[in-house]
PDB file of C-alpha atoms and ligand atoms in Angstrom:
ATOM      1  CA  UNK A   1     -15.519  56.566  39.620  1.00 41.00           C
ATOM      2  CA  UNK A   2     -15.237  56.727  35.900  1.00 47.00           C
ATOM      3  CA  UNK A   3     -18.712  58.244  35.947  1.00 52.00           C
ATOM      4  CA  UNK A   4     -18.075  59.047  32.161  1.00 67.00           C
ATOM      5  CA  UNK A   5     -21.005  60.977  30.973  1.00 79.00           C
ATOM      6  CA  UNK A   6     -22.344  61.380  27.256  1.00 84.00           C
ATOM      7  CA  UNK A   7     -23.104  64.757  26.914  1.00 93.00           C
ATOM      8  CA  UNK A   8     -20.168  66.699  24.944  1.00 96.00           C
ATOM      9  CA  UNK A   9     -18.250  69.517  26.476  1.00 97.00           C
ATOM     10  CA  UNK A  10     -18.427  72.334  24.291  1.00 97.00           C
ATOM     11  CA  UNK A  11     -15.449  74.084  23.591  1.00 97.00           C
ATOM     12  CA  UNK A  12     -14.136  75.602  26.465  1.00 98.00           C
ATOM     13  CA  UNK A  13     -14.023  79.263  26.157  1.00 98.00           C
ATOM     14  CA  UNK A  14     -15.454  80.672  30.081  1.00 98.00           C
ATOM     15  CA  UNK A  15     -13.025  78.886  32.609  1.00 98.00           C
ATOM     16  CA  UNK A  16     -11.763  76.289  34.620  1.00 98.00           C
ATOM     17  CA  UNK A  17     -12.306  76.218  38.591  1.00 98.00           C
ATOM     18  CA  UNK A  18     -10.937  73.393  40.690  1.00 98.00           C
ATOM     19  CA  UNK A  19     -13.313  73.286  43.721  1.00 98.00           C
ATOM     20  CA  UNK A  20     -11.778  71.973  46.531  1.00 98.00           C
ATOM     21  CA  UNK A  21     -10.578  69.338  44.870  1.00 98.00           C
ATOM     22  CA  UNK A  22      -8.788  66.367  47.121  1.00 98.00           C
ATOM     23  CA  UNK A  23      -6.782  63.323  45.530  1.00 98.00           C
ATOM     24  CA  UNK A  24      -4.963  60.553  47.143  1.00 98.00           C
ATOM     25  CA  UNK A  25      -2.806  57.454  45.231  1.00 98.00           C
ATOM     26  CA  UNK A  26      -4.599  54.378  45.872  1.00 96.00           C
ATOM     27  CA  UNK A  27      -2.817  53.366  49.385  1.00 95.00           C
ATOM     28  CA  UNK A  28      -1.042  56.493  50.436  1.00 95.00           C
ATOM     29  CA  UNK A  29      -1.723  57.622  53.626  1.00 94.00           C
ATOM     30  CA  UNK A  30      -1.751  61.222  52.814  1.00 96.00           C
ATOM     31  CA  UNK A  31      -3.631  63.409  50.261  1.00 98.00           C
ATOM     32  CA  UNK A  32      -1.348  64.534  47.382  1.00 98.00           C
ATOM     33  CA  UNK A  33      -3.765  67.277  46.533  1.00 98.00           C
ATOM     34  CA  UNK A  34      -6.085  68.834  49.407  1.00 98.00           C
ATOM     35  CA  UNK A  35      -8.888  70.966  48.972  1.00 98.00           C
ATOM     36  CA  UNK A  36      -7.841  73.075  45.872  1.00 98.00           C
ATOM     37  CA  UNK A  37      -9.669  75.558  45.040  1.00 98.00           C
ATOM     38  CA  UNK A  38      -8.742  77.566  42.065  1.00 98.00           C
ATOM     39  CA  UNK A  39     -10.596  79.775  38.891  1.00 98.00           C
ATOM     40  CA  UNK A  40      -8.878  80.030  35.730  1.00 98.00           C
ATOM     41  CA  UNK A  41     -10.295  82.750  33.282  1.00 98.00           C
ATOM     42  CA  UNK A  42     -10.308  81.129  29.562  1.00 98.00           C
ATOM     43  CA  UNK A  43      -7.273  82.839  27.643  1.00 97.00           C
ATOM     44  CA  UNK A  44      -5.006  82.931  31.218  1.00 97.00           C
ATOM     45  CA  UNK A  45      -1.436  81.727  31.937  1.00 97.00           C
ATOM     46  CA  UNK A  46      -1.192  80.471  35.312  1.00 98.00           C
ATOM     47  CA  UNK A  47       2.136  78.827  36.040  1.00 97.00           C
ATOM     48  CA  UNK A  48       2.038  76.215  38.733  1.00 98.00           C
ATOM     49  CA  UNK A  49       5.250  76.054  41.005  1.00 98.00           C
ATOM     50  CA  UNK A  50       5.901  74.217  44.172  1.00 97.00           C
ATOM     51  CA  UNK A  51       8.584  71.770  45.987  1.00 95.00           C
ATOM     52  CA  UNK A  52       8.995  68.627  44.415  1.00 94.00           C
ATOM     53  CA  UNK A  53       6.535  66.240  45.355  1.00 96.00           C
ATOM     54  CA  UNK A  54       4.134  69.337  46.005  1.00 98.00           C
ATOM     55  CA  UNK A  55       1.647  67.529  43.635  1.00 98.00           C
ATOM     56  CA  UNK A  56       2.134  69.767  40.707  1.00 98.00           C
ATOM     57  CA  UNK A  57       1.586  66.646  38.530  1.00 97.00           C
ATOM     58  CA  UNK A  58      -1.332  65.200  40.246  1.00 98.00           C
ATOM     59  CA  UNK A  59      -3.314  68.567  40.049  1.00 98.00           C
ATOM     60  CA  UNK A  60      -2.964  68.379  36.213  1.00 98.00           C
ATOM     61  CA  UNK A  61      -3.516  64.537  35.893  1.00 97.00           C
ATOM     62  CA  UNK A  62      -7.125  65.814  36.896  1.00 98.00           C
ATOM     63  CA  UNK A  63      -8.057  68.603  34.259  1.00 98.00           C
ATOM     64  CA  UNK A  64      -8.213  65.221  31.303  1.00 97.00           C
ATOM     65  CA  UNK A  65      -9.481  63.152  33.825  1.00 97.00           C
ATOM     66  CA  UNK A  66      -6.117  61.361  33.678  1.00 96.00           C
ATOM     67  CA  UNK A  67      -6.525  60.800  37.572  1.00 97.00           C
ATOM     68  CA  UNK A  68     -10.072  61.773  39.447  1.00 97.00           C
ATOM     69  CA  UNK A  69     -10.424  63.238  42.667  1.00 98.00           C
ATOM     70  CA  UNK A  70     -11.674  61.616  45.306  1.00 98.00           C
ATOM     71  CA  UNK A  71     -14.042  64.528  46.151  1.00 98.00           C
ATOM     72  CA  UNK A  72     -14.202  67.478  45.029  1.00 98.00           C
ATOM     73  CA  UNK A  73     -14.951  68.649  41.222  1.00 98.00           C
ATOM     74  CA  UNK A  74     -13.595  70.359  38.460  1.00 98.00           C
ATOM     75  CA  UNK A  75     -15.927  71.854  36.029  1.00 98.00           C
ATOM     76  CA  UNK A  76     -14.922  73.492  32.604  1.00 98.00           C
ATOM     77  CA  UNK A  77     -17.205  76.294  31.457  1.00 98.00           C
ATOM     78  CA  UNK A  78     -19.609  75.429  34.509  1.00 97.00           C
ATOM     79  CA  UNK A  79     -19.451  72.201  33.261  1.00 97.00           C
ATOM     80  CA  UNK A  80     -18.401  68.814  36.030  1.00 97.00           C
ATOM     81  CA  UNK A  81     -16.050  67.383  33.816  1.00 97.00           C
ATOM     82  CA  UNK A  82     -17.015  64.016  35.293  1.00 96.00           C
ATOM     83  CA  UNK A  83     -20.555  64.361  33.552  1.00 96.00           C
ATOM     84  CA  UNK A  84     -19.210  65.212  30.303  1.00 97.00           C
ATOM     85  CA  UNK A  85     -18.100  62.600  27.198  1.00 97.00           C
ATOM     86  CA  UNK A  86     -14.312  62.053  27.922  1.00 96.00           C
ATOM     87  CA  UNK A  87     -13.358  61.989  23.881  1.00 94.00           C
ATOM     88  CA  UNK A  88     -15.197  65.896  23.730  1.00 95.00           C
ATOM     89  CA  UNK A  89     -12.725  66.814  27.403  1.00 97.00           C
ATOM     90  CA  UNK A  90      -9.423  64.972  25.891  1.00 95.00           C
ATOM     91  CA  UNK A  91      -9.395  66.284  22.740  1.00 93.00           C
ATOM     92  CA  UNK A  92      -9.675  70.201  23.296  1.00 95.00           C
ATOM     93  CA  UNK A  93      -6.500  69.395  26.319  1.00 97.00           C
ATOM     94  CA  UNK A  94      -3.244  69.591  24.737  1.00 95.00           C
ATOM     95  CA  UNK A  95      -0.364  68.072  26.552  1.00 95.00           C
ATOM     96  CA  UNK A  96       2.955  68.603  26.807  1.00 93.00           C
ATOM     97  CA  UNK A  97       4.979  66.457  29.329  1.00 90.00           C
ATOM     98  CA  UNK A  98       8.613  66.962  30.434  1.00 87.00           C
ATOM     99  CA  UNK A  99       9.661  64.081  28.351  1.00 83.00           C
ATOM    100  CA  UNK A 100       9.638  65.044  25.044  1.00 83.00           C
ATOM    101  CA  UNK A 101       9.900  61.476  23.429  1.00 87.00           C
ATOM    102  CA  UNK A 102       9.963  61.001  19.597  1.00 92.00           C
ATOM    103  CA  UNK A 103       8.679  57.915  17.615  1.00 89.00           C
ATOM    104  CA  UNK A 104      10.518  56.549  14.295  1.00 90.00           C
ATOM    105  CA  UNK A 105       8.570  58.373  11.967  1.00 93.00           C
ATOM    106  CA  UNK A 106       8.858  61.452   9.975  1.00 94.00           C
ATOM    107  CA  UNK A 107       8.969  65.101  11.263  1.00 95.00           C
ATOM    108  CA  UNK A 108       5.066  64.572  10.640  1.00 96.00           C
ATOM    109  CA  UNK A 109       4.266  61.516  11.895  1.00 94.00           C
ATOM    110  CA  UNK A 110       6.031  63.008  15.151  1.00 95.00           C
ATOM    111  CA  UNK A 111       4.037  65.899  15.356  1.00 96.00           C
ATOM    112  CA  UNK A 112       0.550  64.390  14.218  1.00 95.00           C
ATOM    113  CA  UNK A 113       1.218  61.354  16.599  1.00 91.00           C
ATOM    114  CA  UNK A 114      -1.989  60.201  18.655  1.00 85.00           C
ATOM    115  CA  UNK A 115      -4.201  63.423  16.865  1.00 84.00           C
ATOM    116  CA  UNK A 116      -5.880  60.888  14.481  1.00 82.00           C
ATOM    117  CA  UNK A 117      -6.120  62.440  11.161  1.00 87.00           C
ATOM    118  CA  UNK A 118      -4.537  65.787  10.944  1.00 91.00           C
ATOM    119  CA  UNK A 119      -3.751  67.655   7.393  1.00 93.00           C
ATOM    120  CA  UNK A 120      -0.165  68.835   6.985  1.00 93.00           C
ATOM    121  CA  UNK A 121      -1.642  72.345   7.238  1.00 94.00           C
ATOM    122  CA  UNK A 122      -2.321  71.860  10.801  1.00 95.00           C
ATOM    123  CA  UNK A 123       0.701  70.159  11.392  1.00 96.00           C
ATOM    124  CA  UNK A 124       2.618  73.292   9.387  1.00 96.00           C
ATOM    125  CA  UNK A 125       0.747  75.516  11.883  1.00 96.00           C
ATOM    126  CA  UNK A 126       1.149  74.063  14.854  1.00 96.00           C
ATOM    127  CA  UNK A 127       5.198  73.640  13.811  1.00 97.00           C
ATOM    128  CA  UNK A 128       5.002  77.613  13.021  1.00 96.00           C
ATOM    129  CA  UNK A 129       3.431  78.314  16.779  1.00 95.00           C
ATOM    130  CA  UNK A 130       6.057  75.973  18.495  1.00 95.00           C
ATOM    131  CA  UNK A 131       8.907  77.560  16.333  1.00 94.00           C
ATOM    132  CA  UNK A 132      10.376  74.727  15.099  1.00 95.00           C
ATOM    133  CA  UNK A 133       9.582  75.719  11.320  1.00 96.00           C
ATOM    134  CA  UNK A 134      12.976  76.800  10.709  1.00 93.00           C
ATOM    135  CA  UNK A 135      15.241  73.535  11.698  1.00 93.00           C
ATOM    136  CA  UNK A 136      12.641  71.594  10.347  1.00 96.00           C
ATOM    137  CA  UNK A 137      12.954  73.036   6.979  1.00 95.00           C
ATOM    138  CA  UNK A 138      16.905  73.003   7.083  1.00 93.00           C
ATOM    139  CA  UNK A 139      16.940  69.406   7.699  1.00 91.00           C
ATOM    140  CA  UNK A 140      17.150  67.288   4.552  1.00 91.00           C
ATOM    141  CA  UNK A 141      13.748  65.752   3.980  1.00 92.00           C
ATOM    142  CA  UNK A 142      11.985  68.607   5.779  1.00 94.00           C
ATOM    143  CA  UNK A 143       8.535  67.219   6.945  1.00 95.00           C
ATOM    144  CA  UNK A 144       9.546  63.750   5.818  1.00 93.00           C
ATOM    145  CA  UNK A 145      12.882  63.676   7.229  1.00 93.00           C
ATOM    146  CA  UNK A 146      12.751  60.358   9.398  1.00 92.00           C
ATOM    147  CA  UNK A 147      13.255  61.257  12.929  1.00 91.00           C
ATOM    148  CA  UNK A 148      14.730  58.193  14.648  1.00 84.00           C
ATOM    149  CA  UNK A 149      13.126  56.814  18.089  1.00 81.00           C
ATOM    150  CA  UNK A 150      14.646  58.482  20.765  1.00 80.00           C
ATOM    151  CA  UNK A 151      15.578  61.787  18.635  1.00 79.00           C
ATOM    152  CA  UNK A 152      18.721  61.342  18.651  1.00 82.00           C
ATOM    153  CA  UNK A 153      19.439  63.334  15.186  1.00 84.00           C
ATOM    154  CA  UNK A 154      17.601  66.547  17.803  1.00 88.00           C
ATOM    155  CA  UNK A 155      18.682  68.742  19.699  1.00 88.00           C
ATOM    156  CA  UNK A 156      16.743  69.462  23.525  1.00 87.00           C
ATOM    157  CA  UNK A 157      15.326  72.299  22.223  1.00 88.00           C
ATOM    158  CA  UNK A 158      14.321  70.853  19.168  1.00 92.00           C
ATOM    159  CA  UNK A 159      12.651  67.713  20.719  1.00 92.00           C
ATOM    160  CA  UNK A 160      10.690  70.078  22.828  1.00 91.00           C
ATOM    161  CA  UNK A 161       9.936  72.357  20.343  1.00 93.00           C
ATOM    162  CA  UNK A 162       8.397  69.147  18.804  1.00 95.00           C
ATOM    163  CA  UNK A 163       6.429  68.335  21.504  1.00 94.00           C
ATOM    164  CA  UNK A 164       4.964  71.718  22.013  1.00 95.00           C
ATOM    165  CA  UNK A 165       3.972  71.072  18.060  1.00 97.00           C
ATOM    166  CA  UNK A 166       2.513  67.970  19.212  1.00 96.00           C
ATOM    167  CA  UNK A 167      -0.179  69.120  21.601  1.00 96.00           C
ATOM    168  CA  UNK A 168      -0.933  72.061  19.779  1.00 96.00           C
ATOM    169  CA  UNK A 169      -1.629  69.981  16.530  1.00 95.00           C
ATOM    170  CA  UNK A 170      -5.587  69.828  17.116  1.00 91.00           C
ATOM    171  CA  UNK A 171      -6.315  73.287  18.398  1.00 94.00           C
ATOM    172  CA  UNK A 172      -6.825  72.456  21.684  1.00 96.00           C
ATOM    173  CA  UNK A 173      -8.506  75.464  24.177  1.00 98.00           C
ATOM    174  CA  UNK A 174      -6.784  74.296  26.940  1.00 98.00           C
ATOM    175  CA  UNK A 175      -2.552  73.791  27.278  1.00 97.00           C
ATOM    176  CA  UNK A 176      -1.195  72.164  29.560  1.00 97.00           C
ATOM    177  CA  UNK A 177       2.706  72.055  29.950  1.00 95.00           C
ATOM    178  CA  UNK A 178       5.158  70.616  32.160  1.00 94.00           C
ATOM    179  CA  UNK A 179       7.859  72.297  31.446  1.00 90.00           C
ATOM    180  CA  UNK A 180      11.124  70.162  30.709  1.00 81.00           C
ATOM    181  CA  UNK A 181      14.133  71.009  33.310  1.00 75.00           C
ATOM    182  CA  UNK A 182      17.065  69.585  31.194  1.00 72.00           C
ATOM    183  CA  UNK A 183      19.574  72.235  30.590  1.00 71.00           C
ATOM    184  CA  UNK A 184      19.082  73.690  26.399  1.00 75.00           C
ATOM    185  CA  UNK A 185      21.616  75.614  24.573  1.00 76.00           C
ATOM    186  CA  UNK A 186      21.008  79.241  25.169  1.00 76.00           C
ATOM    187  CA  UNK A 187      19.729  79.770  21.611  1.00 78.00           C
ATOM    188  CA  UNK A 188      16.869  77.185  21.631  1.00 80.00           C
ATOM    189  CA  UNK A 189      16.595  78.178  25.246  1.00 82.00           C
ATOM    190  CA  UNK A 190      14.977  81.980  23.954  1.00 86.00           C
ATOM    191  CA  UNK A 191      13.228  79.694  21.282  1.00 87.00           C
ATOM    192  CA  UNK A 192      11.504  77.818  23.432  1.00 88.00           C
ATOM    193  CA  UNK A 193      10.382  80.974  25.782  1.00 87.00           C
ATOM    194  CA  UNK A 194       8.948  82.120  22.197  1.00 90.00           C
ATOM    195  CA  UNK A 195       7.436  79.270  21.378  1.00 91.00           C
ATOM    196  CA  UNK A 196       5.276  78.947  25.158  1.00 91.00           C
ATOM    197  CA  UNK A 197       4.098  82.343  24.728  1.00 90.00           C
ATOM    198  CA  UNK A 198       3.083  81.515  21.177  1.00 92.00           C
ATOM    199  CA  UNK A 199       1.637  78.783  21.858  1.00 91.00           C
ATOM    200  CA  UNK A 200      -0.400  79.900  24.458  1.00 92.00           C
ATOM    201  CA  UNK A 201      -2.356  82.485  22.515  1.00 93.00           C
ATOM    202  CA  UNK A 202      -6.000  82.316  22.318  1.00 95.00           C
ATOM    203  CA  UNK A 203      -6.532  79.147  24.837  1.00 97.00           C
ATOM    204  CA  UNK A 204      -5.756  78.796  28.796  1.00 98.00           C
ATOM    205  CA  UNK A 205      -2.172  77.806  29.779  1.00 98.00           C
ATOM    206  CA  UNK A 206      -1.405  75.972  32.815  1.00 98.00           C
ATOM    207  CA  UNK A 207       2.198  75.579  33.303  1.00 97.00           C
ATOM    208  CA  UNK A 208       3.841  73.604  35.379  1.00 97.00           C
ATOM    209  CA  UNK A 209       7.160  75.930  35.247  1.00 95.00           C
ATOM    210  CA  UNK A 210      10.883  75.111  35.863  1.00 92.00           C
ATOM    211  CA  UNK A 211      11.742  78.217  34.415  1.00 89.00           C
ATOM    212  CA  UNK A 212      12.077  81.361  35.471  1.00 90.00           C
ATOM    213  CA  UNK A 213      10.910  83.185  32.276  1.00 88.00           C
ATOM    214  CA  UNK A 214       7.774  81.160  32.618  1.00 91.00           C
ATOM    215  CA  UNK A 215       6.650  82.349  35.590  1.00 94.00           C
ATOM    216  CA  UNK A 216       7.408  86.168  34.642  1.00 92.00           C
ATOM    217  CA  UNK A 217       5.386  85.660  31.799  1.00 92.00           C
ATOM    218  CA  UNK A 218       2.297  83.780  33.351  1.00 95.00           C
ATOM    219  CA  UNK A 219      -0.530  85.868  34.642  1.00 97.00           C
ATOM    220  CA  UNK A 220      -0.665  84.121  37.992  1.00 98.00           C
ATOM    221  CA  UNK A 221       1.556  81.831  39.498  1.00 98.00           C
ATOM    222  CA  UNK A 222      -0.619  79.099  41.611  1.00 98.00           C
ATOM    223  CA  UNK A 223       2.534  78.146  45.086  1.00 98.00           C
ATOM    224  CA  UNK A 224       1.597  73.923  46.125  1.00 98.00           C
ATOM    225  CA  UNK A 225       3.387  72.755  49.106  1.00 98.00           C
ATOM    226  CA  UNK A 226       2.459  69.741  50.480  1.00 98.00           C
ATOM    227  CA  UNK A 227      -0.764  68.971  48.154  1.00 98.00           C
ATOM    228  CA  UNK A 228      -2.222  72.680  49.473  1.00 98.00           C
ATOM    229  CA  UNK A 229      -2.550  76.097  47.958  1.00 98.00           C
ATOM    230  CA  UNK A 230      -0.009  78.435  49.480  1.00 98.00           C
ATOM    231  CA  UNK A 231      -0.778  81.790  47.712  1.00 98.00           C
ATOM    232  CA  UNK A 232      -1.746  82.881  44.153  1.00 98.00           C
ATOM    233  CA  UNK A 233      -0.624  85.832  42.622  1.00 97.00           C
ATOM    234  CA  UNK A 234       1.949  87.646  40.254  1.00 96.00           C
ATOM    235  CA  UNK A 235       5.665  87.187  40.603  1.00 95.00           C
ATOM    236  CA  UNK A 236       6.105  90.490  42.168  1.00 95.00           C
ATOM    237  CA  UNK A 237       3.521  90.308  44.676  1.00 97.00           C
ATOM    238  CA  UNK A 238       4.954  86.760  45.385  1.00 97.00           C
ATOM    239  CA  UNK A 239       8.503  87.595  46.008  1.00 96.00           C
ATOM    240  CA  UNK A 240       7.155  90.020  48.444  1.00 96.00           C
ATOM    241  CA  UNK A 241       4.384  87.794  50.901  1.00 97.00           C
ATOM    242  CA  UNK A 242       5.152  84.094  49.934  1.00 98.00           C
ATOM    243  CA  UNK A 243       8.824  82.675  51.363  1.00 97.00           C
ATOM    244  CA  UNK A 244       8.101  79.658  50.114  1.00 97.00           C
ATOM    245  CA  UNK A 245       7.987  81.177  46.356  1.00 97.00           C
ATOM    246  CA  UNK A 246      10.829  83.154  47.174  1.00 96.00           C
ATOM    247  CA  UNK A 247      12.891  80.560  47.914  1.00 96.00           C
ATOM    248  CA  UNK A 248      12.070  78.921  44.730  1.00 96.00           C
ATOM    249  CA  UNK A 249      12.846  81.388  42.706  1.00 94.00           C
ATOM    250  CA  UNK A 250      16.719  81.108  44.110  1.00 93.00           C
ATOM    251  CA  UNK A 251      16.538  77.348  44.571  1.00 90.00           C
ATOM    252  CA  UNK A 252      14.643  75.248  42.163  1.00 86.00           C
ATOM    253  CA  UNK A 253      13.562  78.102  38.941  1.00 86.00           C
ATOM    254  CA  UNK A 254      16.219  78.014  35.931  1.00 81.00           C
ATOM    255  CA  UNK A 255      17.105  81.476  35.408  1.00 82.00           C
ATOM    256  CA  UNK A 256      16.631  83.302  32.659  1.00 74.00           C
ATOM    257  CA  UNK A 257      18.636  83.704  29.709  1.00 66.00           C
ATOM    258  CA  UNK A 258      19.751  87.270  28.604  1.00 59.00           C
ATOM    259  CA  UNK A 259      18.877  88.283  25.038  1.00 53.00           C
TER     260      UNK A 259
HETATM  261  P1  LIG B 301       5.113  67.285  41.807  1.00 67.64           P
HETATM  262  O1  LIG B 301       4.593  67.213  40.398  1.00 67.64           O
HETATM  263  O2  LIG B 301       4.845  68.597  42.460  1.00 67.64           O
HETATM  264  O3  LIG B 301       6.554  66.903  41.903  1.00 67.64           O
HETATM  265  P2  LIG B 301       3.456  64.953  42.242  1.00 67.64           P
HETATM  266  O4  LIG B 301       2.076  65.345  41.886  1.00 67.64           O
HETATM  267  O5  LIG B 301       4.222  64.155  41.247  1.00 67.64           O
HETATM  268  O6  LIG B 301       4.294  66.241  42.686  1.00 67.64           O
HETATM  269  O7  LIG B 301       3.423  64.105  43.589  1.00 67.64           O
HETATM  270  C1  LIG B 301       2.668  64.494  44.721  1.00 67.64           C
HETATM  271  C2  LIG B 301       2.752  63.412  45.766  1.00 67.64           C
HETATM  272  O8  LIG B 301       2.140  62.223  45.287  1.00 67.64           O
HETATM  273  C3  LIG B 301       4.168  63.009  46.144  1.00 67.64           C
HETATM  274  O9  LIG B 301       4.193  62.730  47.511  1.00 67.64           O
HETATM  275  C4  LIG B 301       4.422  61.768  45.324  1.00 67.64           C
HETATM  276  O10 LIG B 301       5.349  60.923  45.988  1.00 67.64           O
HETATM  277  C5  LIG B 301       3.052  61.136  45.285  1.00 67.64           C
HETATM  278  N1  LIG B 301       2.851  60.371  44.040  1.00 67.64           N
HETATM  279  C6  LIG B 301       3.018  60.816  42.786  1.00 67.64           C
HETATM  280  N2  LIG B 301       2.717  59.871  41.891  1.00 67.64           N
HETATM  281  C7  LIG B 301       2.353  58.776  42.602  1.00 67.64           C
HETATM  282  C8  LIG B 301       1.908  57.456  42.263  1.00 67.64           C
HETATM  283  N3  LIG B 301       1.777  57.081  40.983  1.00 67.64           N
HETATM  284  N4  LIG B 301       1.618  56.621  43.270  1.00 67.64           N
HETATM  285  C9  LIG B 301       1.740  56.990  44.557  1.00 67.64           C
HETATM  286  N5  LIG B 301       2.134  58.211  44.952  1.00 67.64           N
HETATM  287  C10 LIG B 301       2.433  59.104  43.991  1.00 67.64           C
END
């Protein structure tokens, strides 16, 4: 249930713990998440791999109460975030989804879309920690160069760049990314690696990672298979016990570019 309660969440800055946290679609015979447990120190990166259909997606849906778990709870700061006013949870989650879509609007309109009322020095600083600054300023117009629906005037990199921008635009203590698999020139592909780590500085990251540099940059990298909790660990410890990360790192993780 919606249980949504009135008492604001502070901003997070203790952790995040899933406790065993179970979710199923309405009319799917089988769990897509089962009994997660995990603890997230405030200021970690854990990246978030599995098989498709592993229920990467579904985990995160939970964190802004997107989806709730059928049992189970999440609590942020020791707090059950199903007690807690959903405007005071939403608004210190930044999200970035694989689909980095654009609206017609200006470069600022794009980045301040669904934050409310934003200044453009938060939008300036949010551009400056996604590293899209630079090809903002070289386009003509700069921050009121009309981007046209669809983005089509952007570049991949660029669109994501402005995404990132997008979710970082109110500050929020708690990232989450879903890291967008379509192939980048190898340019914007080290500018994007920049602008993740950037990004990620002073609040928790959880990344759902396609790449590999993402994962060799996260502090621990949470393996789903099946809706379950494989292992948890660093990359090298991984690559060592857990086959099933293994094999993702050959099959499924976009290698990294040299530079
Ligand atoms: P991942 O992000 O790891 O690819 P998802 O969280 O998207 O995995 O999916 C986990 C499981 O839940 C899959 O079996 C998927 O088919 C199922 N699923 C995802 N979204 C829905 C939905 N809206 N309705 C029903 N089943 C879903």
């Amino acid at each position: 249930s919606q249980g949504d309660g009135d008492m604001p969440l502070p901003r997070h800055c203790d952790s995040i713990t899933f406790e065993q946290v179970c979710y199923a679609y309405p009319g799917a015979s089988e769990q897509a998440v089962r009994s997660v447990d995990l603890q997230v120190q405030f200021g970690e990166h854990v990246a978030i791999v599995g098989p498709n259909g592993s229920g990467k997606t579904t985990l995160m849906s939970m964190l802004p109460r997107l989806l709730v778990p059928v049992s189970g709870r999440i609590c942020v700061d020791g707090f059950d975030i199903s007690k807690v006013d959903l405007k005071t949870l939403r608004r210190q989650v930044g999200v970035v989804t694989q689909d980095s879509f654009m609206i017609n609007g200006t470069v600022t309109e794009n980045i301040s879309f669904g934050a409310g009322d934003v200044t453009a020095d938060q939008v300036q600083e949010a551009a400056r920690l996604a590293h899209a600054t630079s090809f903002i300023e070289e386009m003509p117009g700069q921050w009121d160069a009309v981007i046209a629906e669809g983005g089509a005037s952007l570049s991949g990199g660029q669109k994501q760049r402005i995404a990132i921008a997008r979710a970082l635009v109110r500050n929020p203590a708690i990232l989450i990314l879903d890291e967008a698999t379509s192939q980048v020139d190898a340019e914007s592909e080290v500018s994007i690696r920049d602008a993740i780590q950037d990004a990620g500085v002073d609040r928790t990251m959880l990344i759902i990672a396609h790449r590999m540099a993402s994962v060799m940059t996260a502090d621990r990298i949470l393996v789903l298979d099946e809706g379950s909790v494989v292992d948890i660990g660093t990359h090298d410890e991984l690559l060592e016990r857990c086959e099933i990360y293994a094999r993702l790192t050959r099959t499924q993780l976009v290698p990294a570019t040299e530079s």
